[in-house]
């Protein structure tokens, strides 16, 4: 196995490789002439050069089934390079032009310009993030509640506040259109103060992801109840109308399906 890895690195050093750094503002390609001499810290420096406003602590690459593998050390870096070289060798044998090695930086963003497609996002989002009451280290995740294109929602417990939360975790390597939706959702939650709208507690960046913390609705979704008494449906309808009326007073239009 060691001989195979050494042979792989020798082949890479002969031809060099291209590393593609995936950032929220676009892909950045970086050529590496001698991959066997590349260290974890060298690659971190290269990433920080293209993402100066983010504190990068690690990065990820995708394996053959699309799972993300985190790299935090020289040993894990060598394993990544060996894996990539094996793929390149197979692709060349099959007459396929190899793609650059794609890596996904992980870190804490100190600035909100990751929402690059929005002209007013920086000031608004900065205001929202700096007004938060919750930090990532104070949260214990308990179970996954749902998953979609915009992110994953978890049931979590806030240790300091001693309360259950719903936390929506959204990766930042998403389309500008989804970024706009997230920004709109944050702005609405931040503005709202009504017993008929879920309570917004906080939002924060951790490792290239944004987390939105809101009130946990322990009753779940209405579709889990087979039959709902008429008097209960009446109360639900009144609460929905009052919530929509409140949103309309803030000039927020709800277009639910």
mmCIF file of C-alpha atoms in Angstrom:
data_model
loop_
_atom_site.group_PDB
_atom_site.id
_atom_site.type_symbol
_atom_site.label_atom_id
_atom_site.label_comp_id
_atom_site.label_asym_id
_atom_site.label_seq_id
_atom_site.Cartn_x
_atom_site.Cartn_y
_atom_site.Cartn_z
ATOM 1 C CA UNK A 1 0.000 0.000 0.000
ATOM 2 C CA UNK A 2 2.791 2.427 0.888
ATOM 3 C CA UNK A 3 4.560 1.640 -2.416
ATOM 4 C CA UNK A 4 1.331 2.364 -4.312
ATOM 5 C CA UNK A 5 0.956 5.751 -2.575
ATOM 6 C CA UNK A 6 4.591 6.642 -3.333
ATOM 7 C CA UNK A 7 4.133 5.683 -6.998
ATOM 8 C CA UNK A 8 1.003 7.833 -7.128
ATOM 9 C CA UNK A 9 2.840 10.830 -5.719
ATOM 10 C CA UNK A 10 5.724 10.305 -8.163
ATOM 11 C CA UNK A 11 3.231 10.377 -11.056
ATOM 12 C CA UNK A 12 1.585 13.512 -9.671
ATOM 13 C CA UNK A 13 4.940 15.241 -9.240
ATOM 14 C CA UNK A 14 5.807 14.507 -12.882
ATOM 15 C CA UNK A 15 2.677 16.150 -14.239
ATOM 16 C CA UNK A 16 1.426 18.312 -11.362
ATOM 17 C CA UNK A 17 -2.229 18.727 -10.435
ATOM 18 C CA UNK A 18 -4.869 21.435 -10.408
ATOM 19 C CA UNK A 19 -6.780 22.136 -7.182
ATOM 20 C CA UNK A 20 -10.153 23.845 -7.470
ATOM 21 C CA UNK A 21 -11.141 25.784 -4.351
ATOM 22 C CA UNK A 22 -14.929 26.040 -4.106
ATOM 23 C CA UNK A 23 -15.922 29.385 -2.595
ATOM 24 C CA UNK A 24 -19.304 31.114 -2.189
ATOM 25 C CA UNK A 25 -18.256 33.685 -4.809
ATOM 26 C CA UNK A 26 -17.002 31.197 -7.401
ATOM 27 C CA UNK A 27 -14.361 28.566 -8.137
ATOM 28 C CA UNK A 28 -10.658 29.386 -7.846
ATOM 29 C CA UNK A 29 -8.122 27.078 -9.558
ATOM 30 C CA UNK A 30 -4.638 26.724 -8.092
ATOM 31 C CA UNK A 31 -1.879 24.698 -9.834
ATOM 32 C CA UNK A 32 0.390 22.500 -7.692
ATOM 33 C CA UNK A 33 3.660 21.428 -9.339
ATOM 34 C CA UNK A 34 4.891 19.000 -6.666
ATOM 35 C CA UNK A 35 1.914 17.541 -4.748
ATOM 36 C CA UNK A 36 4.114 15.216 -2.669
ATOM 37 C CA UNK A 37 5.683 18.307 -1.068
ATOM 38 C CA UNK A 38 2.334 19.954 -0.345
ATOM 39 C CA UNK A 39 1.456 20.277 3.341
ATOM 40 C CA UNK A 40 -1.875 20.881 5.035
ATOM 41 C CA UNK A 41 -0.758 24.354 6.151
ATOM 42 C CA UNK A 42 0.379 25.221 2.603
ATOM 43 C CA UNK A 43 -3.088 24.511 1.290
ATOM 44 C CA UNK A 44 -4.727 26.457 4.125
ATOM 45 C CA UNK A 45 -2.609 29.477 3.172
ATOM 46 C CA UNK A 46 -3.701 29.145 -0.457
ATOM 47 C CA UNK A 47 -7.352 28.987 0.606
ATOM 48 C CA UNK A 48 -6.987 32.000 2.885
ATOM 49 C CA UNK A 49 -5.497 33.962 0.004
ATOM 50 C CA UNK A 50 -8.744 33.595 -1.950
ATOM 51 C CA UNK A 51 -11.020 33.820 1.141
ATOM 52 C CA UNK A 52 -9.302 36.458 3.323
ATOM 53 C CA UNK A 53 -12.459 37.295 5.273
ATOM 54 C CA UNK A 54 -12.981 33.733 6.483
ATOM 55 C CA UNK A 55 -11.021 31.941 9.185
ATOM 56 C CA UNK A 56 -10.351 28.589 7.502
ATOM 57 C CA UNK A 57 -9.775 25.665 9.865
ATOM 58 C CA UNK A 58 -10.168 22.688 7.508
ATOM 59 C CA UNK A 59 -11.497 21.686 4.112
ATOM 60 C CA UNK A 60 -13.447 18.836 2.563
ATOM 61 C CA UNK A 61 -13.408 16.735 -0.585
ATOM 62 C CA UNK A 62 -15.995 14.348 -2.003
ATOM 63 C CA UNK A 63 -15.522 10.600 -2.245
ATOM 64 C CA UNK A 64 -16.891 8.342 -4.990
ATOM 65 C CA UNK A 65 -20.442 8.394 -3.567
ATOM 66 C CA UNK A 66 -20.506 12.136 -2.947
ATOM 67 C CA UNK A 67 -19.900 12.071 0.814
ATOM 68 C CA UNK A 68 -17.737 14.898 2.191
ATOM 69 C CA UNK A 69 -14.443 13.881 3.839
ATOM 70 C CA UNK A 70 -12.850 16.445 6.157
ATOM 71 C CA UNK A 71 -9.111 17.149 6.001
ATOM 72 C CA UNK A 72 -7.449 18.601 9.123
ATOM 73 C CA UNK A 73 -3.896 17.202 9.014
ATOM 74 C CA UNK A 74 -0.990 16.253 6.737
ATOM 75 C CA UNK A 75 -1.936 12.561 6.955
ATOM 76 C CA UNK A 76 -5.501 13.248 5.841
ATOM 77 C CA UNK A 77 -4.149 15.474 3.064
ATOM 78 C CA UNK A 78 -1.936 12.634 1.765
ATOM 79 C CA UNK A 79 -4.923 10.284 1.823
ATOM 80 C CA UNK A 80 -6.937 12.817 -0.207
ATOM 81 C CA UNK A 81 -4.155 13.230 -2.784
ATOM 82 C CA UNK A 82 -3.719 9.483 -3.109
ATOM 83 C CA UNK A 83 -7.464 9.012 -3.598
ATOM 84 C CA UNK A 84 -7.502 11.734 -6.249
ATOM 85 C CA UNK A 85 -4.488 10.290 -8.074
ATOM 86 C CA UNK A 86 -6.093 6.841 -8.230
ATOM 87 C CA UNK A 87 -9.174 8.414 -9.813
ATOM 88 C CA UNK A 88 -7.053 10.361 -12.290
ATOM 89 C CA UNK A 89 -5.195 7.195 -13.312
ATOM 90 C CA UNK A 90 -8.476 5.346 -13.929
ATOM 91 C CA UNK A 91 -9.910 8.277 -15.902
ATOM 92 C CA UNK A 92 -6.860 8.471 -18.142
ATOM 93 C CA UNK A 93 -6.963 4.733 -18.784
ATOM 94 C CA UNK A 94 -10.580 5.204 -19.896
ATOM 95 C CA UNK A 95 -9.674 8.159 -22.106
ATOM 96 C CA UNK A 96 -11.405 10.696 -19.849
ATOM 97 C CA UNK A 97 -9.874 14.113 -19.223
ATOM 98 C CA UNK A 98 -9.412 14.440 -15.419
ATOM 99 C CA UNK A 99 -11.200 17.205 -13.545
ATOM 100 C CA UNK A 100 -9.297 19.358 -11.004
ATOM 101 C CA UNK A 101 -9.277 18.194 -7.392
ATOM 102 C CA UNK A 102 -12.232 20.027 -5.827
ATOM 103 C CA UNK A 103 -12.014 21.093 -2.187
ATOM 104 C CA UNK A 104 -14.616 22.817 -0.026
ATOM 105 C CA UNK A 105 -13.203 25.170 2.635
ATOM 106 C CA UNK A 106 -14.580 25.035 6.168
ATOM 107 C CA UNK A 107 -14.277 27.877 8.607
ATOM 108 C CA UNK A 108 -15.939 30.732 10.441
ATOM 109 C CA UNK A 109 -16.895 33.742 8.375
ATOM 110 C CA UNK A 110 -16.102 37.074 9.996
ATOM 111 C CA UNK A 111 -17.924 39.028 7.320
ATOM 112 C CA UNK A 112 -21.297 38.643 5.659
ATOM 113 C CA UNK A 113 -20.178 39.207 2.065
ATOM 114 C CA UNK A 114 -20.628 35.486 1.403
ATOM 115 C CA UNK A 115 -24.089 36.551 0.255
ATOM 116 C CA UNK A 116 -22.436 38.045 -2.795
ATOM 117 C CA UNK A 117 -25.488 38.424 -4.990
ATOM 118 C CA UNK A 118 -27.328 40.816 -2.687
ATOM 119 C CA UNK A 119 -26.639 44.533 -2.689
ATOM 120 C CA UNK A 120 -28.081 45.265 0.744
ATOM 121 C CA UNK A 121 -27.237 41.974 2.474
ATOM 122 C CA UNK A 122 -24.080 43.040 4.275
ATOM 123 C CA UNK A 123 -25.581 45.707 6.559
ATOM 124 C CA UNK A 124 -28.842 43.844 7.166
ATOM 125 C CA UNK A 125 -27.326 40.447 7.797
ATOM 126 C CA UNK A 126 -24.550 41.875 9.966
ATOM 127 C CA UNK A 127 -27.196 43.528 12.143
ATOM 128 C CA UNK A 128 -29.081 40.253 12.481
ATOM 129 C CA UNK A 129 -26.021 38.114 13.252
ATOM 130 C CA UNK A 130 -24.546 40.485 15.831
ATOM 131 C CA UNK A 131 -27.893 40.692 17.660
ATOM 132 C CA UNK A 132 -28.042 36.961 18.368
ATOM 133 C CA UNK A 133 -28.452 35.383 21.795
ATOM 134 C CA UNK A 134 -27.066 31.948 20.920
ATOM 135 C CA UNK A 135 -23.618 30.582 20.050
ATOM 136 C CA UNK A 136 -22.850 27.288 18.320
ATOM 137 C CA UNK A 137 -21.032 25.826 21.340
ATOM 138 C CA UNK A 138 -24.160 26.283 23.488
ATOM 139 C CA UNK A 139 -26.323 24.007 21.321
ATOM 140 C CA UNK A 140 -26.869 20.247 21.620
ATOM 141 C CA UNK A 141 -28.441 18.734 18.488
ATOM 142 C CA UNK A 142 -31.001 16.013 19.244
ATOM 143 C CA UNK A 143 -32.672 14.829 16.027
ATOM 144 C CA UNK A 144 -33.270 15.747 12.398
ATOM 145 C CA UNK A 145 -36.748 17.127 11.724
ATOM 146 C CA UNK A 146 -36.590 17.697 7.984
ATOM 147 C CA UNK A 147 -34.381 18.230 4.965
ATOM 148 C CA UNK A 148 -34.682 20.146 1.708
ATOM 149 C CA UNK A 149 -32.775 22.122 -0.933
ATOM 150 C CA UNK A 150 -32.408 25.066 1.446
ATOM 151 C CA UNK A 151 -30.858 23.076 4.306
ATOM 152 C CA UNK A 152 -31.590 20.692 7.182
ATOM 153 C CA UNK A 153 -33.756 21.408 10.244
ATOM 154 C CA UNK A 154 -32.822 19.918 13.622
ATOM 155 C CA UNK A 155 -34.415 19.747 17.038
ATOM 156 C CA UNK A 156 -31.809 21.098 19.462
ATOM 157 C CA UNK A 157 -31.373 22.173 23.076
ATOM 158 C CA UNK A 158 -29.914 25.519 24.114
ATOM 159 C CA UNK A 159 -27.837 24.860 27.223
ATOM 160 C CA UNK A 160 -27.742 28.436 28.540
ATOM 161 C CA UNK A 161 -31.351 29.285 27.751
ATOM 162 C CA UNK A 162 -32.520 25.810 28.855
ATOM 163 C CA UNK A 163 -35.037 25.552 26.028
ATOM 164 C CA UNK A 164 -35.695 23.437 22.961
ATOM 165 C CA UNK A 165 -35.062 25.061 19.565
ATOM 166 C CA UNK A 166 -35.533 24.374 15.889
ATOM 167 C CA UNK A 167 -32.211 24.995 14.104
ATOM 168 C CA UNK A 168 -32.083 25.276 10.328
ATOM 169 C CA UNK A 169 -28.532 24.607 9.054
ATOM 170 C CA UNK A 170 -27.796 25.897 5.544
ATOM 171 C CA UNK A 171 -24.552 25.287 3.600
ATOM 172 C CA UNK A 172 -23.236 28.392 1.876
ATOM 173 C CA UNK A 173 -22.227 26.629 -1.363
ATOM 174 C CA UNK A 174 -25.720 27.296 -2.713
ATOM 175 C CA UNK A 175 -27.160 29.288 -5.583
ATOM 176 C CA UNK A 176 -27.636 33.043 -5.438
ATOM 177 C CA UNK A 177 -31.400 32.455 -5.696
ATOM 178 C CA UNK A 178 -31.368 30.367 -2.510
ATOM 179 C CA UNK A 179 -29.169 32.993 -0.853
ATOM 180 C CA UNK A 180 -31.887 35.559 -1.601
ATOM 181 C CA UNK A 181 -34.535 33.297 -0.079
ATOM 182 C CA UNK A 182 -32.450 32.805 3.074
ATOM 183 C CA UNK A 183 -31.810 36.537 3.388
ATOM 184 C CA UNK A 184 -35.528 37.229 3.000
ATOM 185 C CA UNK A 185 -36.380 34.591 5.624
ATOM 186 C CA UNK A 186 -33.865 36.069 8.076
ATOM 187 C CA UNK A 187 -35.121 39.615 7.579
ATOM 188 C CA UNK A 188 -38.743 38.574 8.116
ATOM 189 C CA UNK A 189 -37.977 36.541 11.248
ATOM 190 C CA UNK A 190 -35.873 39.373 12.642
ATOM 191 C CA UNK A 191 -38.642 41.952 12.130
ATOM 192 C CA UNK A 192 -41.516 39.890 13.501
ATOM 193 C CA UNK A 193 -42.774 40.109 17.084
ATOM 194 C CA UNK A 194 -46.125 38.385 17.291
ATOM 195 C CA UNK A 195 -47.586 35.421 19.223
ATOM 196 C CA UNK A 196 -48.846 34.146 15.859
ATOM 197 C CA UNK A 197 -45.383 34.008 14.231
ATOM 198 C CA UNK A 198 -42.588 31.682 15.385
ATOM 199 C CA UNK A 199 -39.992 33.406 17.562
ATOM 200 C CA UNK A 200 -36.565 34.086 16.069
ATOM 201 C CA UNK A 201 -33.717 33.673 18.584
ATOM 202 C CA UNK A 202 -30.449 33.924 16.695
ATOM 203 C CA UNK A 203 -28.396 33.180 13.584
ATOM 204 C CA UNK A 204 -24.676 32.481 13.295
ATOM 205 C CA UNK A 205 -21.929 31.275 10.937
ATOM 206 C CA UNK A 206 -19.897 28.136 11.677
ATOM 207 C CA UNK A 207 -17.648 26.282 9.210
ATOM 208 C CA UNK A 208 -19.157 27.684 6.010
ATOM 209 C CA UNK A 209 -22.704 27.114 7.187
ATOM 210 C CA UNK A 210 -25.326 29.467 8.544
ATOM 211 C CA UNK A 211 -27.640 28.303 11.330
ATOM 212 C CA UNK A 212 -31.016 29.919 12.041
ATOM 213 C CA UNK A 213 -32.429 29.294 15.526
ATOM 214 C CA UNK A 214 -36.178 29.621 16.045
ATOM 215 C CA UNK A 215 -38.940 28.522 18.392
ATOM 216 C CA UNK A 216 -39.603 24.758 18.332
ATOM 217 C CA UNK A 217 -43.227 23.880 17.557
ATOM 218 C CA UNK A 218 -43.770 20.734 19.613
ATOM 219 C CA UNK A 219 -47.181 20.034 18.098
ATOM 220 C CA UNK A 220 -45.583 19.045 14.818
ATOM 221 C CA UNK A 221 -47.319 19.296 11.449
ATOM 222 C CA UNK A 222 -51.094 19.178 11.054
ATOM 223 C CA UNK A 223 -50.819 16.351 8.546
ATOM 224 C CA UNK A 224 -49.914 13.887 11.337
ATOM 225 C CA UNK A 225 -53.384 14.274 12.852
ATOM 226 C CA UNK A 226 -56.086 12.176 11.249
ATOM 227 C CA UNK A 227 -59.121 14.099 12.426
ATOM 228 C CA UNK A 228 -59.148 17.509 14.053
ATOM 229 C CA UNK A 229 -62.275 18.651 15.940
ATOM 230 C CA UNK A 230 -64.141 21.572 14.385
ATOM 231 C CA UNK A 231 -63.624 23.871 17.364
ATOM 232 C CA UNK A 232 -59.850 23.256 17.170
ATOM 233 C CA UNK A 233 -59.814 23.949 13.428
ATOM 234 C CA UNK A 234 -61.646 27.195 14.160
ATOM 235 C CA UNK A 235 -58.913 28.308 16.565
ATOM 236 C CA UNK A 236 -56.214 27.347 14.065
ATOM 237 C CA UNK A 237 -57.943 29.329 11.310
ATOM 238 C CA UNK A 238 -58.222 32.415 13.534
ATOM 239 C CA UNK A 239 -54.538 32.188 14.509
ATOM 240 C CA UNK A 240 -53.486 31.827 10.855
ATOM 241 C CA UNK A 241 -55.552 34.863 9.829
ATOM 242 C CA UNK A 242 -54.104 36.932 12.691
ATOM 243 C CA UNK A 243 -50.581 35.885 11.687
ATOM 244 C CA UNK A 244 -51.203 36.841 8.049
ATOM 245 C CA UNK A 245 -52.773 40.144 9.110
ATOM 246 C CA UNK A 246 -49.685 40.930 11.198
ATOM 247 C CA UNK A 247 -47.375 40.128 8.277
ATOM 248 C CA UNK A 248 -49.482 42.311 5.999
ATOM 249 C CA UNK A 249 -49.086 45.200 8.462
ATOM 250 C CA UNK A 250 -45.311 44.895 7.891
ATOM 251 C CA UNK A 251 -45.847 44.880 4.122
ATOM 252 C CA UNK A 252 -44.870 41.204 3.958
ATOM 253 C CA UNK A 253 -46.803 39.146 1.435
ATOM 254 C CA UNK A 254 -47.167 35.422 2.156
ATOM 255 C CA UNK A 255 -47.616 33.281 -0.947
ATOM 256 C CA UNK A 256 -47.989 29.798 0.520
ATOM 257 C CA UNK A 257 -48.900 26.862 -1.694
#
